[in-house]
Every structure is written in structure tokens, then in C-alpha cells.
PDB file of C-alpha atoms in Angstrom:
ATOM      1  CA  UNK A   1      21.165   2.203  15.491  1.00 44.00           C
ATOM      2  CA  UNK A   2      22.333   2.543  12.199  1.00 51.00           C
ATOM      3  CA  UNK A   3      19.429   3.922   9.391  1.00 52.00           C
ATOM      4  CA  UNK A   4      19.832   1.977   5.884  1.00 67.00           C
ATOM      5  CA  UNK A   5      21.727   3.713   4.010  1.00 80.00           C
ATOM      6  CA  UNK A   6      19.658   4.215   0.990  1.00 89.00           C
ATOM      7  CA  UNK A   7      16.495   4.641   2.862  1.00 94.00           C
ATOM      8  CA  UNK A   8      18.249   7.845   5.343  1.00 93.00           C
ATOM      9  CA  UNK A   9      19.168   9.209   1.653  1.00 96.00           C
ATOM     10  CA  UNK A  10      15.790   8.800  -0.050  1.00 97.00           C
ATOM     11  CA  UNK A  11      13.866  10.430   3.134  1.00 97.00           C
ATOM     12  CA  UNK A  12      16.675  13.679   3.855  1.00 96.00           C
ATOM     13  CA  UNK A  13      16.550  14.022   0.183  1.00 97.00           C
ATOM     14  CA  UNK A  14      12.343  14.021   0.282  1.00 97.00           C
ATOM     15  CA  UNK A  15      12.791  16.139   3.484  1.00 96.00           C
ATOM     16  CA  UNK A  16      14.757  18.961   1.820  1.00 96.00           C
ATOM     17  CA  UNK A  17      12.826  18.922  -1.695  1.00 96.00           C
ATOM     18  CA  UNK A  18       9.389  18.648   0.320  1.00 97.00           C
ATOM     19  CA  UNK A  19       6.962  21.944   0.966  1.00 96.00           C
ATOM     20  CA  UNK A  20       7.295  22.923   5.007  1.00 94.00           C
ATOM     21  CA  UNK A  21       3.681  21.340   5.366  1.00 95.00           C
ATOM     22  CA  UNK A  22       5.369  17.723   4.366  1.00 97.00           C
ATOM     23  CA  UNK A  23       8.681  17.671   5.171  1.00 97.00           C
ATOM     24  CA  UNK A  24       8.431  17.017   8.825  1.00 97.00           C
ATOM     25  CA  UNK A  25       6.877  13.874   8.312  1.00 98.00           C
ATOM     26  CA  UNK A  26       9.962  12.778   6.055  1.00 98.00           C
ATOM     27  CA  UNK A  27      12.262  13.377   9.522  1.00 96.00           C
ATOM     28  CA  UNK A  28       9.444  11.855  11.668  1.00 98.00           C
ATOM     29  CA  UNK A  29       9.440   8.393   9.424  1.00 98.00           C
ATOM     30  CA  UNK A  30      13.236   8.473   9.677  1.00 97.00           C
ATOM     31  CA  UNK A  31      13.420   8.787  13.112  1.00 97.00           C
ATOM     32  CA  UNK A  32      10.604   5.838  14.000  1.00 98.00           C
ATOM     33  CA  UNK A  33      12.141   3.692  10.933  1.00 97.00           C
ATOM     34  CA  UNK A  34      15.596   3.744  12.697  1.00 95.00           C
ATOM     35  CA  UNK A  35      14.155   3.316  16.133  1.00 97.00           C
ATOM     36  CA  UNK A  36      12.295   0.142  14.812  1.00 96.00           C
ATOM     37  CA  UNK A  37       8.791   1.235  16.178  1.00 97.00           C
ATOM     38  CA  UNK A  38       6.925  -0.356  13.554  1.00 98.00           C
ATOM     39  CA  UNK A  39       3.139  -0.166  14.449  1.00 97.00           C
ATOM     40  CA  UNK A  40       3.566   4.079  14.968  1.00 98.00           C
ATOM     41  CA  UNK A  41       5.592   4.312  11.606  1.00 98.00           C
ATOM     42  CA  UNK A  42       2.950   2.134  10.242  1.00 98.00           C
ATOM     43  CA  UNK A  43       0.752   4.775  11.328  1.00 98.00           C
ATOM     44  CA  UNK A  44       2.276   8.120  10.422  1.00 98.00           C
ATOM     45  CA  UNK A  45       2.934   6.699   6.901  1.00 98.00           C
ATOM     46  CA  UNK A  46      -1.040   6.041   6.551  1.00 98.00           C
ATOM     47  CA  UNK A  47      -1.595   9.774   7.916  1.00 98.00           C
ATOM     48  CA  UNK A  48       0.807  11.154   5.302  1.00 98.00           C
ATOM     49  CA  UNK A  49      -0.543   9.118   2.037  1.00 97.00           C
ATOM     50  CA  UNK A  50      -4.172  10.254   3.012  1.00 97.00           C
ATOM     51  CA  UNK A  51      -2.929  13.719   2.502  1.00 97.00           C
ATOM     52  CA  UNK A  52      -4.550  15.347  -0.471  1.00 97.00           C
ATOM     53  CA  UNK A  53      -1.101  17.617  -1.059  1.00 97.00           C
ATOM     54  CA  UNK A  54       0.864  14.037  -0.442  1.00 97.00           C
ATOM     55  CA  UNK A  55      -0.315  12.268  -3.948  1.00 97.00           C
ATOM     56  CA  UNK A  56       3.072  12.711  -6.163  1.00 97.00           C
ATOM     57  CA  UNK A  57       4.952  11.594  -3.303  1.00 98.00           C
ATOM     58  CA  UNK A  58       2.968   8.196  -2.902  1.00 98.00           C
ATOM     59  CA  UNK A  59       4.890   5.920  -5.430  1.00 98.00           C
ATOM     60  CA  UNK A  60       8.388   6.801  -4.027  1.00 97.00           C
ATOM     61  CA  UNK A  61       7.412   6.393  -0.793  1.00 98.00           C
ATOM     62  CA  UNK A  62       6.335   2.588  -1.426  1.00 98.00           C
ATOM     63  CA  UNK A  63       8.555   1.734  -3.630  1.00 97.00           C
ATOM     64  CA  UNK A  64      11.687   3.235  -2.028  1.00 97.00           C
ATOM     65  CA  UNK A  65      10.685   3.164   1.605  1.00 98.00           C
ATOM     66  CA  UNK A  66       7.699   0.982   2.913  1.00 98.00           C
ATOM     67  CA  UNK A  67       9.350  -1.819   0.531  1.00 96.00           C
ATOM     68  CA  UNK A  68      12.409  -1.646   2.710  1.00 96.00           C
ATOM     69  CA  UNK A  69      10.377  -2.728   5.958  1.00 97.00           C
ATOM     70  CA  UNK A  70       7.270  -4.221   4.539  1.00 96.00           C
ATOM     71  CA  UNK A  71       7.416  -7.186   6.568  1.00 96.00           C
ATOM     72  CA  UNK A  72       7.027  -5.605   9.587  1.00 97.00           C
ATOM     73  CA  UNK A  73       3.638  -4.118   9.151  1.00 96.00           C
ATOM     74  CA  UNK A  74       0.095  -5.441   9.095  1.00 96.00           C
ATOM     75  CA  UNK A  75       0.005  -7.180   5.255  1.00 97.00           C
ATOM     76  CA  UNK A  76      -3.687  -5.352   4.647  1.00 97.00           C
ATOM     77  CA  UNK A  77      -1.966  -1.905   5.694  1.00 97.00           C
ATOM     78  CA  UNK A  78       0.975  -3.092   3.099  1.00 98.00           C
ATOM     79  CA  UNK A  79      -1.680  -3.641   0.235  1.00 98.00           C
ATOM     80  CA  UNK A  80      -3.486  -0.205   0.955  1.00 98.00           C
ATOM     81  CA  UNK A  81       0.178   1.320   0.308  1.00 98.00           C
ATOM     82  CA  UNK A  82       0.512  -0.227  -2.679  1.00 98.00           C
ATOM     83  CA  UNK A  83      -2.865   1.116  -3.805  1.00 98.00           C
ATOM     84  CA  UNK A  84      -2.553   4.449  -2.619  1.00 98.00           C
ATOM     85  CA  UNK A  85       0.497   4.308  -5.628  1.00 98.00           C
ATOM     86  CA  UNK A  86      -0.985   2.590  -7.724  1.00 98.00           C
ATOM     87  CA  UNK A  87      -3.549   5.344  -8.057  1.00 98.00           C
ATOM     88  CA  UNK A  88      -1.010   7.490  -9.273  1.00 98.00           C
ATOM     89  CA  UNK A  89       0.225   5.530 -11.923  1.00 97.00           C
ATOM     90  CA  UNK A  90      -0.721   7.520 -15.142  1.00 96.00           C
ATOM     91  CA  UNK A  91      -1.349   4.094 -16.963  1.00 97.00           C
ATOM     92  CA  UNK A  92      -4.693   2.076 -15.552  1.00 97.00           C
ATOM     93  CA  UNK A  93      -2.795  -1.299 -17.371  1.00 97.00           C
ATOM     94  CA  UNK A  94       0.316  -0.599 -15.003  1.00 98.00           C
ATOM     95  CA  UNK A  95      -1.524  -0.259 -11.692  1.00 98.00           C
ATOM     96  CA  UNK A  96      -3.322  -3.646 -12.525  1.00 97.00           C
ATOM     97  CA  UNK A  97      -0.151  -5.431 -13.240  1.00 97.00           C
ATOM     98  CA  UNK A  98       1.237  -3.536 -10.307  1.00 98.00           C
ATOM     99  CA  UNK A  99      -1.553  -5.024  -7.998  1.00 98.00           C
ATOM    100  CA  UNK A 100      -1.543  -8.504  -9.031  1.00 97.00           C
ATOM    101  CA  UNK A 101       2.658  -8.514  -8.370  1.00 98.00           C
ATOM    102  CA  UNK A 102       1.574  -7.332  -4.882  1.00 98.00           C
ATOM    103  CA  UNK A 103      -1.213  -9.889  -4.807  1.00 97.00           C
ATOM    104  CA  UNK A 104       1.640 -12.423  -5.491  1.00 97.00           C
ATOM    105  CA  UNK A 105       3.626 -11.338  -2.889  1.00 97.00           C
ATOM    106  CA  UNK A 106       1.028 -11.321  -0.179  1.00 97.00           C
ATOM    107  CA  UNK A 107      -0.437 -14.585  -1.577  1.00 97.00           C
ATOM    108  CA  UNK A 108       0.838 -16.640   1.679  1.00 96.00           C
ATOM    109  CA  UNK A 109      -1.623 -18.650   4.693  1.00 95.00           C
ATOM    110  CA  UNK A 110      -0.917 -15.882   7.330  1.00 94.00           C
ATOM    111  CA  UNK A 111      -2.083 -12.925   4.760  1.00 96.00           C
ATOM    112  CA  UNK A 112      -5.561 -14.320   2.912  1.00 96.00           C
ATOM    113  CA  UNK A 113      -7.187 -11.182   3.578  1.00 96.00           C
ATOM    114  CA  UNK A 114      -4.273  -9.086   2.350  1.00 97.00           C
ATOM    115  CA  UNK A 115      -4.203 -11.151  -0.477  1.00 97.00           C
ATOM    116  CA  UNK A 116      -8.010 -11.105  -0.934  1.00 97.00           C
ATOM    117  CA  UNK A 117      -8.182  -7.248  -1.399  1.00 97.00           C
ATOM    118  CA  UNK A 118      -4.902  -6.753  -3.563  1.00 98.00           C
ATOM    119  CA  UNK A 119      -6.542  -8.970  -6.106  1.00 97.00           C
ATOM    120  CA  UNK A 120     -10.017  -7.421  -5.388  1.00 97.00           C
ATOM    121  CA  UNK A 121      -8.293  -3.783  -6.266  1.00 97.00           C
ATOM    122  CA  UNK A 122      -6.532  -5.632  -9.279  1.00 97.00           C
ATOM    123  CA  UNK A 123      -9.866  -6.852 -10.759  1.00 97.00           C
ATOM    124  CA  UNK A 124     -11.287  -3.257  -9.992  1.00 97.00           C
ATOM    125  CA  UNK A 125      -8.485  -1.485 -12.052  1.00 98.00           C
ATOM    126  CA  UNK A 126      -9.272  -4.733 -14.922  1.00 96.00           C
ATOM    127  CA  UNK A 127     -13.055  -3.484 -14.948  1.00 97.00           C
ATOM    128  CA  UNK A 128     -12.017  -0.105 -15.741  1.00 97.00           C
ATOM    129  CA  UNK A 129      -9.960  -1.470 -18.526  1.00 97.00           C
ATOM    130  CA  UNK A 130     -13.010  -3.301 -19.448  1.00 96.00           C
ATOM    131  CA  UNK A 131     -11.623  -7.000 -19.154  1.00 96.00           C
ATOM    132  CA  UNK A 132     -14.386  -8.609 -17.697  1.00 96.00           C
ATOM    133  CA  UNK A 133     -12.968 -12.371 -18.006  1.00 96.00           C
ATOM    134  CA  UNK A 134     -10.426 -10.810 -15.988  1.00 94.00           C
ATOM    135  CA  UNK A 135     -12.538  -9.035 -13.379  1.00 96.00           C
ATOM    136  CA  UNK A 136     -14.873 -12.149 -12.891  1.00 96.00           C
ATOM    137  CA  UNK A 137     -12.150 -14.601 -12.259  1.00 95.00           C
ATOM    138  CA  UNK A 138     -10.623 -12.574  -9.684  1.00 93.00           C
ATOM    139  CA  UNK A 139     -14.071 -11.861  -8.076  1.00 94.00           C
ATOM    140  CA  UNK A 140     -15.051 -15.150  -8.120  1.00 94.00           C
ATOM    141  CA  UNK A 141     -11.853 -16.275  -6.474  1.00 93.00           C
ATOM    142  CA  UNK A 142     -12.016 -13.388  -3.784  1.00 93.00           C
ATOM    143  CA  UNK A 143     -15.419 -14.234  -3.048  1.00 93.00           C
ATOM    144  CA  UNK A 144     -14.784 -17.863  -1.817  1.00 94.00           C
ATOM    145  CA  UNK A 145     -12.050 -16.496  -0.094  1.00 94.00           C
ATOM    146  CA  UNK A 146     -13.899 -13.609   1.512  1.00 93.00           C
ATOM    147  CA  UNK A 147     -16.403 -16.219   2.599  1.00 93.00           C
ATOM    148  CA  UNK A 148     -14.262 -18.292   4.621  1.00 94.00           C
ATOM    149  CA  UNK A 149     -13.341 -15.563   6.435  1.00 93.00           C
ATOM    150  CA  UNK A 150     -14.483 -15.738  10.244  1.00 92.00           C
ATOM    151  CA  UNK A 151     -13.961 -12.298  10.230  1.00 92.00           C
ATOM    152  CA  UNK A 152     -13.439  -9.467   7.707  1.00 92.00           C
ATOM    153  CA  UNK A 153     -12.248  -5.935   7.924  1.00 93.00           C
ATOM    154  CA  UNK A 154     -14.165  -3.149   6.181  1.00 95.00           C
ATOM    155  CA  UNK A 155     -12.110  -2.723   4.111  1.00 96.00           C
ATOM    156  CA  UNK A 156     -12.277  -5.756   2.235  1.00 95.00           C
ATOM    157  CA  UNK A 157     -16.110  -5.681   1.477  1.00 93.00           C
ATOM    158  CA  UNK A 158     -15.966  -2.203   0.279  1.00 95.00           C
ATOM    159  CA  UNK A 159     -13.320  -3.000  -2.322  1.00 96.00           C
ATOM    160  CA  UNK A 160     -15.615  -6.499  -2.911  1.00 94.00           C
ATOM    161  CA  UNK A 161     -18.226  -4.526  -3.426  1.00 93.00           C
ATOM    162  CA  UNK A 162     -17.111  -1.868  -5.502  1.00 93.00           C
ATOM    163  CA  UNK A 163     -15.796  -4.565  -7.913  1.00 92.00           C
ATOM    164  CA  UNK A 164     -19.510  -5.951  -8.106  1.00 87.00           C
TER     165      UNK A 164
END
């Protein structure tokens, strides 16, 4: 099996430029990404952005890599991803526009809860920016969504409630 291109660039690039203590993991996602096992690449990538020493190399890794095979990965996984960049946007304006275009894209029947805590984390980044019209509508939405839930990961309330 052939690795994109582009992505077998972007991660042999990040693998060289990394420190030792990162740049295994750039040859570890390459080799699951071009073996197709989804769930474990899914996994190493969430070990990797938790990393405190990890944080500058959070945006390029969603935007050029988990972007490239975001549909084969749990959508609330997808949305953490996208907030563990987001984060390290130096603008708070960007990373709220940046979570409502991934709110948008998740916004589909099979991915309500995905799309429940990318707007949640949205209206969280609008409170800091002190738009409270803003923050209310999404928190009003999320909450009747949130409440038809059968279920909901933890996940979900934490970000409800830290935008309450």
C-alpha cells in the first residue's frame, strides 16, 4: 500500500525536524496510516496531542494529517483534534470561527454529539471574547440537543458545563 503522497512528506519531514522524544510517533502514525488501522492511529494521535512538549505541533498535525483521514475516526475524537489546535491558535476570534467550520462539518444525523460539543467549545471560545448573544444561542441549541441524547459521553457535559 501506497502512503499519500503529501501526507508520507508532511510526517518524514515532522519526523526529521522533531526532538528524539517525538519523532517516533511521526514514523509510528505513518506506518498505521498506510496500513489503514484506523481505531490504533486514532489512538496514538490522541496520546501524542496530550503531550505537554507536543503543543506547536498540534495545528499541522490536524490540518495536514488527521484532515486527510478524518472520516475514518470516531466524529467526537475528530472534534477533540480540532480543539486541541484550536488552542494554539494565537487569536481567541480564529479558534471560534475555526470551531464553528468544524461544527459545520460534523453537523450531520450520525454525528449530533460531535456536533453538539464543537459548537459547545465554539460558544466557550465566544464567552471568552465576551459575546454573550453568541454564547447563549449556541448553549441553548446544545442543550436541547444534549437532552435528547439517550446517552452522552463525558465529554460533552464537561464542555456543557464549562460554557454555563
Amino acid at each position: 500500500m501506497e502512503v499519500d503522497s503529501g501526507v508520507s512528506t508532511y510526517l518524514q519531514t515532522q519526523q526529521r525536524q522533531a526532538p528524539a522524544e517525538l519523532a517516533h510517533y511521526f514514523s509510528e502514525f505513518e506506518d498505521l496510516y498506510e496500513r489503514k488501522i484506523w481505531h490504533q492511529l486514532t489512538q496514538q494521535v490522541e496520546k501524542f496531542i496530550n503531550l505537554p512538549e507536543a503543543a506547536s505541533y498540534r495545528v499541522g498535525l490536524y490540518t495536514e494529517f488527521v484532515r486527510e483521514w478524518q472520516k475514518h475516526m470516531n466524529p467526537v475524537k475528530l472534534v477533540l483534534f480540532a480543539l486541541a489546535a484550536a488552542r494554539q491558535f494565537d487569536s481567541i476570534p480564529e479558534a471560534a470561527e475555526f470551531m464553528e467550520k468544524i461544527a459545520g462539518e460534523v453537523d450531520t444525523p450520525a454525528s449530533q454529539e460531535a456536533f453538539a460539543l464543537a459548537s459547545l467549545e465554539s460558544a466557550h471560545f465566544r464567552l471568552l471574547l465576551n459575546d454573550l448573544d453568541a454564547t447563549r444561542d449556541a448553549l441553548e441549541k446544545s442543550q436541547q440537543l444534549v437532552e435528547s441524547f439517550s446517552t452522552v459521553d463525558p465529554v460533552i457535559y464537561a464542555s456543557f458545563y464549562r460554557v454555563c
